Coordinates of C-alpha atoms in Angstrom, one line a residue:
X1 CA 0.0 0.0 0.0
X2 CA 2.6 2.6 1.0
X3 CA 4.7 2.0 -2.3
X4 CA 1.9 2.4 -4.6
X5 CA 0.6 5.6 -2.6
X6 CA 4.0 6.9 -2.8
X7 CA 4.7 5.9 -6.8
X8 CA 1.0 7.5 -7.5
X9 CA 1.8 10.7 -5.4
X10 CA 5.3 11.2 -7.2
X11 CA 3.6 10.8 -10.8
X12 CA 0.6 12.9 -10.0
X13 CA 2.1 15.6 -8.6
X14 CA 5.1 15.7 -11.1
X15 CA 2.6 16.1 -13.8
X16 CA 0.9 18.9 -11.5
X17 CA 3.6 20.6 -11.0
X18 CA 4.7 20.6 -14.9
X19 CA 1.5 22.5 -15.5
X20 CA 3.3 25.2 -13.3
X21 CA 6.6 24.8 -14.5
X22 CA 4.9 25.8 -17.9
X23 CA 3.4 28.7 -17.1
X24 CA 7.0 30.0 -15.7
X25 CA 8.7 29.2 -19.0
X26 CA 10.9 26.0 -17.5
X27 CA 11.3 22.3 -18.8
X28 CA 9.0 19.7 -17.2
X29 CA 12.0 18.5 -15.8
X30 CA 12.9 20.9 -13.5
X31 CA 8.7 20.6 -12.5
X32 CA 9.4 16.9 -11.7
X33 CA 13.0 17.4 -9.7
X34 CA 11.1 20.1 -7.2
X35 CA 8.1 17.5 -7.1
X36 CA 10.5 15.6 -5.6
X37 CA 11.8 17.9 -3.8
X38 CA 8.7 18.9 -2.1
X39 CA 7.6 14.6 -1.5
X40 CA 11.3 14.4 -0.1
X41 CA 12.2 13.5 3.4
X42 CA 13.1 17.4 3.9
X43 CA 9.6 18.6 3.4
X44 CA 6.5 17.0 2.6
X45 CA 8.0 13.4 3.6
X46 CA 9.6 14.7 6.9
X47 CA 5.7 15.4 8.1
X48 CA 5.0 11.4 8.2
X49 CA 1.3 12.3 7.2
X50 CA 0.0 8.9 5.8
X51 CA 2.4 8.1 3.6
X52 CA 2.6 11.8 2.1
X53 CA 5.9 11.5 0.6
X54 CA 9.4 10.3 1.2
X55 CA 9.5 10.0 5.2
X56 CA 13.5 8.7 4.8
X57 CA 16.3 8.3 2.3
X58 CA 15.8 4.6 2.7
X59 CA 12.1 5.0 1.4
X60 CA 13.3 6.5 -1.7
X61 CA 16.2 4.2 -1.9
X62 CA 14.0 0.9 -2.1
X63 CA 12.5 2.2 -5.0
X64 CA 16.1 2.8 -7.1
X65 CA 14.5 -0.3 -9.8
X66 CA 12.6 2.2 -11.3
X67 CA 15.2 4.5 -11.7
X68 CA 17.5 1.5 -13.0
X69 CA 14.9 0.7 -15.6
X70 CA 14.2 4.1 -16.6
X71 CA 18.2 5.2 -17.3
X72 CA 17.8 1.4 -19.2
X73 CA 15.0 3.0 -21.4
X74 CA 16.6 6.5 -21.5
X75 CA 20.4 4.9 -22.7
X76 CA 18.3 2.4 -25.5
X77 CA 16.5 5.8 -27.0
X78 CA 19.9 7.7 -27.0
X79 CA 21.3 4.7 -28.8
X80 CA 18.8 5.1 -31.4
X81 CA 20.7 8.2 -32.4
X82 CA 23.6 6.4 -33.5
X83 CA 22.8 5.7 -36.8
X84 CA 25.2 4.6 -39.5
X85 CA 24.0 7.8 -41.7
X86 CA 23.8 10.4 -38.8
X87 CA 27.7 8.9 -38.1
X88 CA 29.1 9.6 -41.5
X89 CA 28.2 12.9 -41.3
X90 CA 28.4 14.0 -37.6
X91 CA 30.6 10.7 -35.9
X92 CA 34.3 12.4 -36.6
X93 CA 33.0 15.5 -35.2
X94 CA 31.1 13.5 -32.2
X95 CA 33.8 11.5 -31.3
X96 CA 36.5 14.9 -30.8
X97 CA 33.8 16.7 -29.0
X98 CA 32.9 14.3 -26.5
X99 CA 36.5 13.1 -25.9
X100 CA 38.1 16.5 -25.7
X101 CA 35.6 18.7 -23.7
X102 CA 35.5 15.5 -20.5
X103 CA 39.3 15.6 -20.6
X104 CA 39.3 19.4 -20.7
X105 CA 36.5 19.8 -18.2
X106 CA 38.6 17.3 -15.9
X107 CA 41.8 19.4 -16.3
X108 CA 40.2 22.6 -15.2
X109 CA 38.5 20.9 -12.4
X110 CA 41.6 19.1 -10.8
X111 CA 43.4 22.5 -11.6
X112 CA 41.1 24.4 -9.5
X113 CA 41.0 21.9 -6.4
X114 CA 44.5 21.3 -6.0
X115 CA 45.0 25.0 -5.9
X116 CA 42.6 25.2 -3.1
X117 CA 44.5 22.2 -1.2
X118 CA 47.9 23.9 -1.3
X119 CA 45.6 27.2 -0.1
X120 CA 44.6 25.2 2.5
X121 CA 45.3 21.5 2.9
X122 CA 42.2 21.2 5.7
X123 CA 39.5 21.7 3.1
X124 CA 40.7 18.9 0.6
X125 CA 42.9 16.1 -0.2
X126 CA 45.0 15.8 -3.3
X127 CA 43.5 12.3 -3.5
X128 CA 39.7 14.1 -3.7
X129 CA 40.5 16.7 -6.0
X130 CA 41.5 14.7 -8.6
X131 CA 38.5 12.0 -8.0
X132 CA 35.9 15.1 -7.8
X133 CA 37.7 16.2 -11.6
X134 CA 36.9 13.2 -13.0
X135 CA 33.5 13.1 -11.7
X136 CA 32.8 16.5 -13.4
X137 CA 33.0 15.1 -16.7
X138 CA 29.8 13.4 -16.4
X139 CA 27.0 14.5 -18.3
X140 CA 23.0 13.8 -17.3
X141 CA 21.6 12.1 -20.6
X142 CA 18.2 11.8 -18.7
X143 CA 17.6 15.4 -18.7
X144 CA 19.1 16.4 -21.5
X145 CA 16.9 13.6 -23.5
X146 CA 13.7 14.9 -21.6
X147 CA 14.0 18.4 -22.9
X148 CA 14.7 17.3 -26.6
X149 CA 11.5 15.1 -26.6
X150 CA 9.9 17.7 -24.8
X151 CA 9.9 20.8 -26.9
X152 CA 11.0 18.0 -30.2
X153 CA 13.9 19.7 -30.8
X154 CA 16.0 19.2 -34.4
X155 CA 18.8 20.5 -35.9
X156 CA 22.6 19.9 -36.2
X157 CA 23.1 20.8 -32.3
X158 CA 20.2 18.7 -31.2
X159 CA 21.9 15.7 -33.4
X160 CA 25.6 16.3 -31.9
X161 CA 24.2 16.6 -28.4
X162 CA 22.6 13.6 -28.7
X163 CA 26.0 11.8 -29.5
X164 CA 28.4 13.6 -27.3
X165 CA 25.7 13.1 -24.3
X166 CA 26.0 9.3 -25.1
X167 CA 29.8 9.3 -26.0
X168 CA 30.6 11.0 -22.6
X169 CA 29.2 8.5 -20.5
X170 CA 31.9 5.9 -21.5
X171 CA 34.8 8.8 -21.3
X172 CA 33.6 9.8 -18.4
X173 CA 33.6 6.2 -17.0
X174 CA 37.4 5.4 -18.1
X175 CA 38.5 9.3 -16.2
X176 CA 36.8 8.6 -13.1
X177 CA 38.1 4.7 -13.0
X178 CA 41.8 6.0 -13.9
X179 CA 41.5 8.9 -11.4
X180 CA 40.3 6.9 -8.2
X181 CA 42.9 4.5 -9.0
X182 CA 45.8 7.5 -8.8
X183 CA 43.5 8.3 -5.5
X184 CA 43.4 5.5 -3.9
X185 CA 47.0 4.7 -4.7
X186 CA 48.6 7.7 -2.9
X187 CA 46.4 7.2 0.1
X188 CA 47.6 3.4 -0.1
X189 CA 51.4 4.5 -1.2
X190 CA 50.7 1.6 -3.9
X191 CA 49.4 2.0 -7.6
X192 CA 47.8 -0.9 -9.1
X193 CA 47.8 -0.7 -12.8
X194 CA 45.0 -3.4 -13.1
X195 CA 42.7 -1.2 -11.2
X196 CA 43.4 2.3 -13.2
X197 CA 43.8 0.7 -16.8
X198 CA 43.1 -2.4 -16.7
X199 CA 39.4 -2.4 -15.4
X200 CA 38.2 0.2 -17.0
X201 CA 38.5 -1.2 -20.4
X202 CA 37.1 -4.3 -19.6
X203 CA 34.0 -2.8 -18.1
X204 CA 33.9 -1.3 -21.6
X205 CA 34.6 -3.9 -23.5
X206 CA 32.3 -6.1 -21.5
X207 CA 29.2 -3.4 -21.8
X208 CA 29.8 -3.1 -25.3
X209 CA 29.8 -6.9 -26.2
X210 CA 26.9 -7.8 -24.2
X211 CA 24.7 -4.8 -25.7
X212 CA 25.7 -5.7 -29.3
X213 CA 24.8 -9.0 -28.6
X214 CA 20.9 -8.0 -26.7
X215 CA 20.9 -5.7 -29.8
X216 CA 21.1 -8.3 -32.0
X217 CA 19.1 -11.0 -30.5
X218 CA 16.2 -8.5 -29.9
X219 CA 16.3 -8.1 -34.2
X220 CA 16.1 -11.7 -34.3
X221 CA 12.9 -12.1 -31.9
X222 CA 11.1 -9.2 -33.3
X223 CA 10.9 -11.0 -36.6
X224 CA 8.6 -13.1 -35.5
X225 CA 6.1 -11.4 -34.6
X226 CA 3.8 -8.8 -36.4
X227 CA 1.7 -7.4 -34.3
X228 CA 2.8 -4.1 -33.2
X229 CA 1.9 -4.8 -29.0
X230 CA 3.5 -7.9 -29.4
X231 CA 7.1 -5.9 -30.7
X232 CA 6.4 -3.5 -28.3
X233 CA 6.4 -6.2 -25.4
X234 CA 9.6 -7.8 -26.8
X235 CA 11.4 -4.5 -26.7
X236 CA 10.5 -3.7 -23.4
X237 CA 11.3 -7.2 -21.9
X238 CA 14.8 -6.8 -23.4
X239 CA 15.4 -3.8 -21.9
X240 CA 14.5 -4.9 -18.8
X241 CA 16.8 -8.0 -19.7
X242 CA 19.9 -5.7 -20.5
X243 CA 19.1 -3.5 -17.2
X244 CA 19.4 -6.5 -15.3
X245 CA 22.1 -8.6 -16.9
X246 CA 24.4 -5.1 -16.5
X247 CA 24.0 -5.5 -12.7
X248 CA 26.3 -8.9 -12.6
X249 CA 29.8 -8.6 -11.0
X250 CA 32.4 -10.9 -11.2
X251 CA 35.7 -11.3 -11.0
X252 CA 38.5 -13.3 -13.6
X253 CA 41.8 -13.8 -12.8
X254 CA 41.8 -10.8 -9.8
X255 CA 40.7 -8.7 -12.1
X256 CA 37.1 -7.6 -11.6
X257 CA 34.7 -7.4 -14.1
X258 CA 31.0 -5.3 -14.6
X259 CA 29.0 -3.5 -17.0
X260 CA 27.7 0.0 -17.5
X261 CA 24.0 0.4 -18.0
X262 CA 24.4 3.1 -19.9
X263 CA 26.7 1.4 -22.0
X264 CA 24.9 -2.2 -22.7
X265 CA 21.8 -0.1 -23.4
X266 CA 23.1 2.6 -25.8
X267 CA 24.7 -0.4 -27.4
X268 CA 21.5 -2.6 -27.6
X269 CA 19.4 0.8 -29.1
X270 CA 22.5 1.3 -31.5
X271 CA 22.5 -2.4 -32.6
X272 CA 19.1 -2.9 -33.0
X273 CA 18.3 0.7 -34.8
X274 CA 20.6 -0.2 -37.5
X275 CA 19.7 -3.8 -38.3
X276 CA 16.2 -3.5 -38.3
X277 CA 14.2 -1.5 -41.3
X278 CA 11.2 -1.5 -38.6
X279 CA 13.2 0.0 -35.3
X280 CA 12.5 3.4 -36.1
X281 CA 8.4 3.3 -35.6
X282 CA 8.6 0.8 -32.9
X283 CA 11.1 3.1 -30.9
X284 CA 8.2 5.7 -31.1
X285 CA 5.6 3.5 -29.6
X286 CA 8.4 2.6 -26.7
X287 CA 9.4 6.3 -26.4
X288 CA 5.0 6.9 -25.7
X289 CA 5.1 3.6 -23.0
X290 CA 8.2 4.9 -21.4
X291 CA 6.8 8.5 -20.5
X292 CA 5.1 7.9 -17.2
X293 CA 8.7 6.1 -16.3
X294 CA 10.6 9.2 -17.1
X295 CA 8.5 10.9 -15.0
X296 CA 8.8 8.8 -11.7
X297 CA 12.4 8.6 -12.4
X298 CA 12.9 12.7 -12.3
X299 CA 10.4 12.9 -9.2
X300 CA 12.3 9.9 -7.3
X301 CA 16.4 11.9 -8.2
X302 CA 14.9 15.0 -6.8
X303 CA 13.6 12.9 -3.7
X304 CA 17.0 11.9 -3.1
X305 CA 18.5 15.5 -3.3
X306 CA 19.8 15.7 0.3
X307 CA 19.3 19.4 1.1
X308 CA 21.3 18.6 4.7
X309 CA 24.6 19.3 2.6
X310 CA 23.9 23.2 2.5
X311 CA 24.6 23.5 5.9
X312 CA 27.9 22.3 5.6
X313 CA 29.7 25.9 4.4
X314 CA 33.0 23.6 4.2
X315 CA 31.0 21.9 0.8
X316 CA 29.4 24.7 -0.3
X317 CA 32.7 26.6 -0.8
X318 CA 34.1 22.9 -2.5
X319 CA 30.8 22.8 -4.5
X320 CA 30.8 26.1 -5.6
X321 CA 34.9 25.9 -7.2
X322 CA 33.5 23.1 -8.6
X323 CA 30.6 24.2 -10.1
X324 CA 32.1 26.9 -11.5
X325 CA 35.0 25.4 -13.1
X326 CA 32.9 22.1 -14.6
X327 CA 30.8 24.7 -16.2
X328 CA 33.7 26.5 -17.8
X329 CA 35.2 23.2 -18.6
X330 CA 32.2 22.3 -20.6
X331 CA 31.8 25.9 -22.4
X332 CA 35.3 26.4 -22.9
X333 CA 36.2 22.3 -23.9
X334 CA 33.2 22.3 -26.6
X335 CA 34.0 25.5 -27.7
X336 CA 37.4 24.4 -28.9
X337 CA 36.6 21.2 -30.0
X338 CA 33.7 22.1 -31.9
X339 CA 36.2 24.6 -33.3
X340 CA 38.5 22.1 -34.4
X341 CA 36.1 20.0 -36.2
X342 CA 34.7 22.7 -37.8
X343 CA 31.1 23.0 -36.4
X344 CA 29.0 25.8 -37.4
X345 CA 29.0 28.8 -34.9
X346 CA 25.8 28.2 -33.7
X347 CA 27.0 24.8 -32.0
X348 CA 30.7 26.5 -30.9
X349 CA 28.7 28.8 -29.1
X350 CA 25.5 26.7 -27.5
X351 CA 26.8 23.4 -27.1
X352 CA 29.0 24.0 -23.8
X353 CA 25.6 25.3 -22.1
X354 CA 23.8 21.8 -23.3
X355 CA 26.3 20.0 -21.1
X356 CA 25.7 20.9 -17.8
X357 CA 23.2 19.0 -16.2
X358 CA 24.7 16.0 -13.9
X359 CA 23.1 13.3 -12.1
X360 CA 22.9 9.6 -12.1
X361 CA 25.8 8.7 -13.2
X362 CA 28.0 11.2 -11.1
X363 CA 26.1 9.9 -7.9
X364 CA 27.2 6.7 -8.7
X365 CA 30.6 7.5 -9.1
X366 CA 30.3 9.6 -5.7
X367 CA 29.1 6.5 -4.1
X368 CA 32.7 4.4 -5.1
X369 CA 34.7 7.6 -4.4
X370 CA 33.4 7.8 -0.4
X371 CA 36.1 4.5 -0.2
X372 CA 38.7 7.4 0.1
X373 CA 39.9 8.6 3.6
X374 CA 37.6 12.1 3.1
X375 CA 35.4 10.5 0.6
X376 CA 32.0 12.1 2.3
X377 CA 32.9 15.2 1.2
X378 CA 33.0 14.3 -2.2
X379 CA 29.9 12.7 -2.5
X380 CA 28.2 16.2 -0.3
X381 CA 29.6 18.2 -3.0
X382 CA 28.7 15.8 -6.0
X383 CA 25.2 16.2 -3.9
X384 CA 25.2 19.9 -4.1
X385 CA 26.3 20.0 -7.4
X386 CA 23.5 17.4 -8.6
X387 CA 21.1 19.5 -6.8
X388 CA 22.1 23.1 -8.2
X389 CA 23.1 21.6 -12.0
X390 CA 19.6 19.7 -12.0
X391 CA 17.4 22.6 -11.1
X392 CA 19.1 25.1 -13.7
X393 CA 20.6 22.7 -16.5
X394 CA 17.7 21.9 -17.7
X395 CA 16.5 25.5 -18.4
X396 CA 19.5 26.5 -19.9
X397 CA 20.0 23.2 -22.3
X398 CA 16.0 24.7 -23.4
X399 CA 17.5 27.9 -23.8
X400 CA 20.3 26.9 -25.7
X401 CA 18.2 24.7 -27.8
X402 CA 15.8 28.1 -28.5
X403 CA 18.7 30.5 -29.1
X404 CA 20.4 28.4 -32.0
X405 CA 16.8 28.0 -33.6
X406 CA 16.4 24.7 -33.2
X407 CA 13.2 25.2 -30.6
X408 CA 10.3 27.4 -31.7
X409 CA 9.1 29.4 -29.1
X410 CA 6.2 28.7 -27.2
X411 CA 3.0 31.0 -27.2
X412 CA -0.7 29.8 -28.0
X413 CA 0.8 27.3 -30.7
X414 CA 1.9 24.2 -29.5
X415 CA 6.0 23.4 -29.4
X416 CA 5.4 19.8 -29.9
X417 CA 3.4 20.3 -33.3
X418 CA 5.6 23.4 -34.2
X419 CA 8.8 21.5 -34.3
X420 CA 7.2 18.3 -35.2
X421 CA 9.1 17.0 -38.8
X422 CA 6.6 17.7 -41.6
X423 CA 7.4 14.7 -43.4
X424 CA 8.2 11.6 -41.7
X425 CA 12.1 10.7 -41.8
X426 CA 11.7 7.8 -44.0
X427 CA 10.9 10.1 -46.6
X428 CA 13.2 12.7 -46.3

């Protein structure tokens, strides 16, 4: 009774509070986050009024499945953009961009905290700085996604966004893995090479293989059947497959071995998109199943936001050099690779600003990182950046997306039909 109170409170008043969020000009996104918010164990939840919200972390916590199966759907749509054709046009460009602007976003951020170590060696370690760096070069796909189905954006940034978010994601992983090795190596006074290159590959490698393969064997069941619910229901139960099959750990020859989510989904979408002539309607009829999912997902990360860490002035100092400096590592990296690969202006100058929201995936990397001596005060800043990047990210990606013309402005006519293609893509 208390979870099904507690999922139909979340997706109600998400949706309810969209309908405010659209009358103040912001994404739904940011309506759902301060749902969640508000049903959190700092407000609403913190009454214990039957059931009226989140009463504790550990309530929202029991529910993280549905926010495993949603970043499952959300990683198989973004894999949908990597199609052969988009990639002869835009996967040079794709590939530069995503690498360059983590690694650059990393420097900066490392850069920054070690400076404020040697300032003063109280607030920091060396050993956090560099982990908290590589955390910074995570990008949210979640919102990011949200706000293009939202307002159907299209264009050349929406299309490179779209890659680089996805691209990131494995960057991102191999940065953080290598850094926390370098971490916990000078805390230990020994560096394992297995642990900072070694692993990090394989978990690659591994996620890569295993999504080609659910990519593929998902073409091969779909085939035969006809019926579109029946397609539907095998795409869904594959998903659910991949989520759960990227959750096995296990270790060969000391080394240990796991998938991304992320990964083995973005690899299944990919896969699957471009081996089947059919994928391309039946992703639309899983992107209309998965919308209630999306929701529940956004209200249930802004229930988790712990809004304890801003009275902690030690992390709000940490979180705002951080902050800062991942947000000019994201305008300043894109800018100059976009530049070198030749992008229109429109991208140089807009992309950068698409990049900052962070969430999932920076939590989770928060979560390994509290291993290290002070590692609560990275996961309280990683907290306070989720919560800050989260609330504003999402408005600026939709400003962004408006600015390089690639979202029609909303008034009495409808942003959904406005930007909605004409002509359907098979066609064009």
């Amino acid at each position: 009774m208390e979870i099904l109170i507690q999922l139909s409170l979340s997706l109600v008043g998400g949706l309810l509070m969209s309908r405010l969020a659209k009358r103040l000009n912001l994404p739904a996104v940011t309506a759902y986050l301060i749902a969640g918010l508000l049903l959190g164990p700092y407000c609403l939840g913190a009454l214990n009024l039957f059931h009226l919200g989140f009463s504790s972390a550990q309530e929202v916590a029991s529910l993280d499945i549905v926010s495993q199966v949603a970043l499952g759907f959300i990683a198989f749509t973004i894999g949908n953009e990597f199609r052969l054709e988009q990639l002869k046009h835009m996967g040079r460009q794709a590939i530069t961009v995503g690498i360059l602007q983590a690694v650059i976003t990393t420097v900066l951020v490392d850069a920054a905290l070690v400076v404020l170590h040697f300032i003063n060696p109280a607030l920091i370690s060396i050993s956090s700085a560099i982990t908290l760096g590589a955390i910074a070069a995570a990008t949210a796909p979640a919102a990011t996604l949200m706000v293009v189905r939202q307002y159907k954006a299209d264009g050349p940034l929406t299309k490179l966004l779209l890659l680089v978010v996805a691209i990131d994601d494995a960057v991102g992983l191999v940065l953080f893995s290598a850094s926390f090795g370098v971490a916990a190596a000078l805390e230990s006074g020994t560096i394992s090479m297995v642990t900072v290159l070694v692993e990090p590959l394989v978990e690659i490698v591994l996620s890569l293989g295993l999504g080609a393969l659910a990519g593929w064997l998902l073409f091969r069941v779909e085939k035969y059947f006809y019926s579109r619910s029946k397609r539907l229901s095998i795409s869904i139960g594959f998903v659910l497959l991949t989520v759960g099959l990227s959750m096995a750990e296990f270790e060969v020859a000391g080394i240990h071995c796991g998938f991304s989510l992320l990964l083995v989904c973005m690899m299944t979408g990919t896969v699957f998109c471009n081996i089947c002539d059919f994928s391309e309607e039946l992703m639309g009829r899983v992107d209309g199943w998965t919308a209630p999912l999306f929701v529940l997902f956004f209200v249930l990360s802004g229930a988790e936001l712990n809004l304890k860490v801003l009275s902690n002035p030690v992390v709000l100092l940490i979180g705002a050099v951080y902050i800062g400096f991942r947000a000019l590592g994201k305008y300043v990296g894109a800018y100059g690779s976009c530049a070198i690969t030749d992008c229109s202006e429109s991208i140089k100058k807009y992309l950068g600003i698409t990049l900052l929201p962070q969430a999932g995936v920076a939590l989770g990397m928060a979560l390994t990182a509290q291993r290290l001596a002070d590692g609560e005060i990275v996961r309280s800043v990683v907290l306070f950046s989720v919560l800050v990047y989260e609330l504003v990210g999402p408005a600026l990606t939709k400003r962004a997306l408006i600015a390089a013309g690639e979202i029609q402005t909303e008034g009495r006519t409808n942003a959904r039909k406005k930007n909605a293609p004409a002509v359907p893509l098979k066609k064009l």
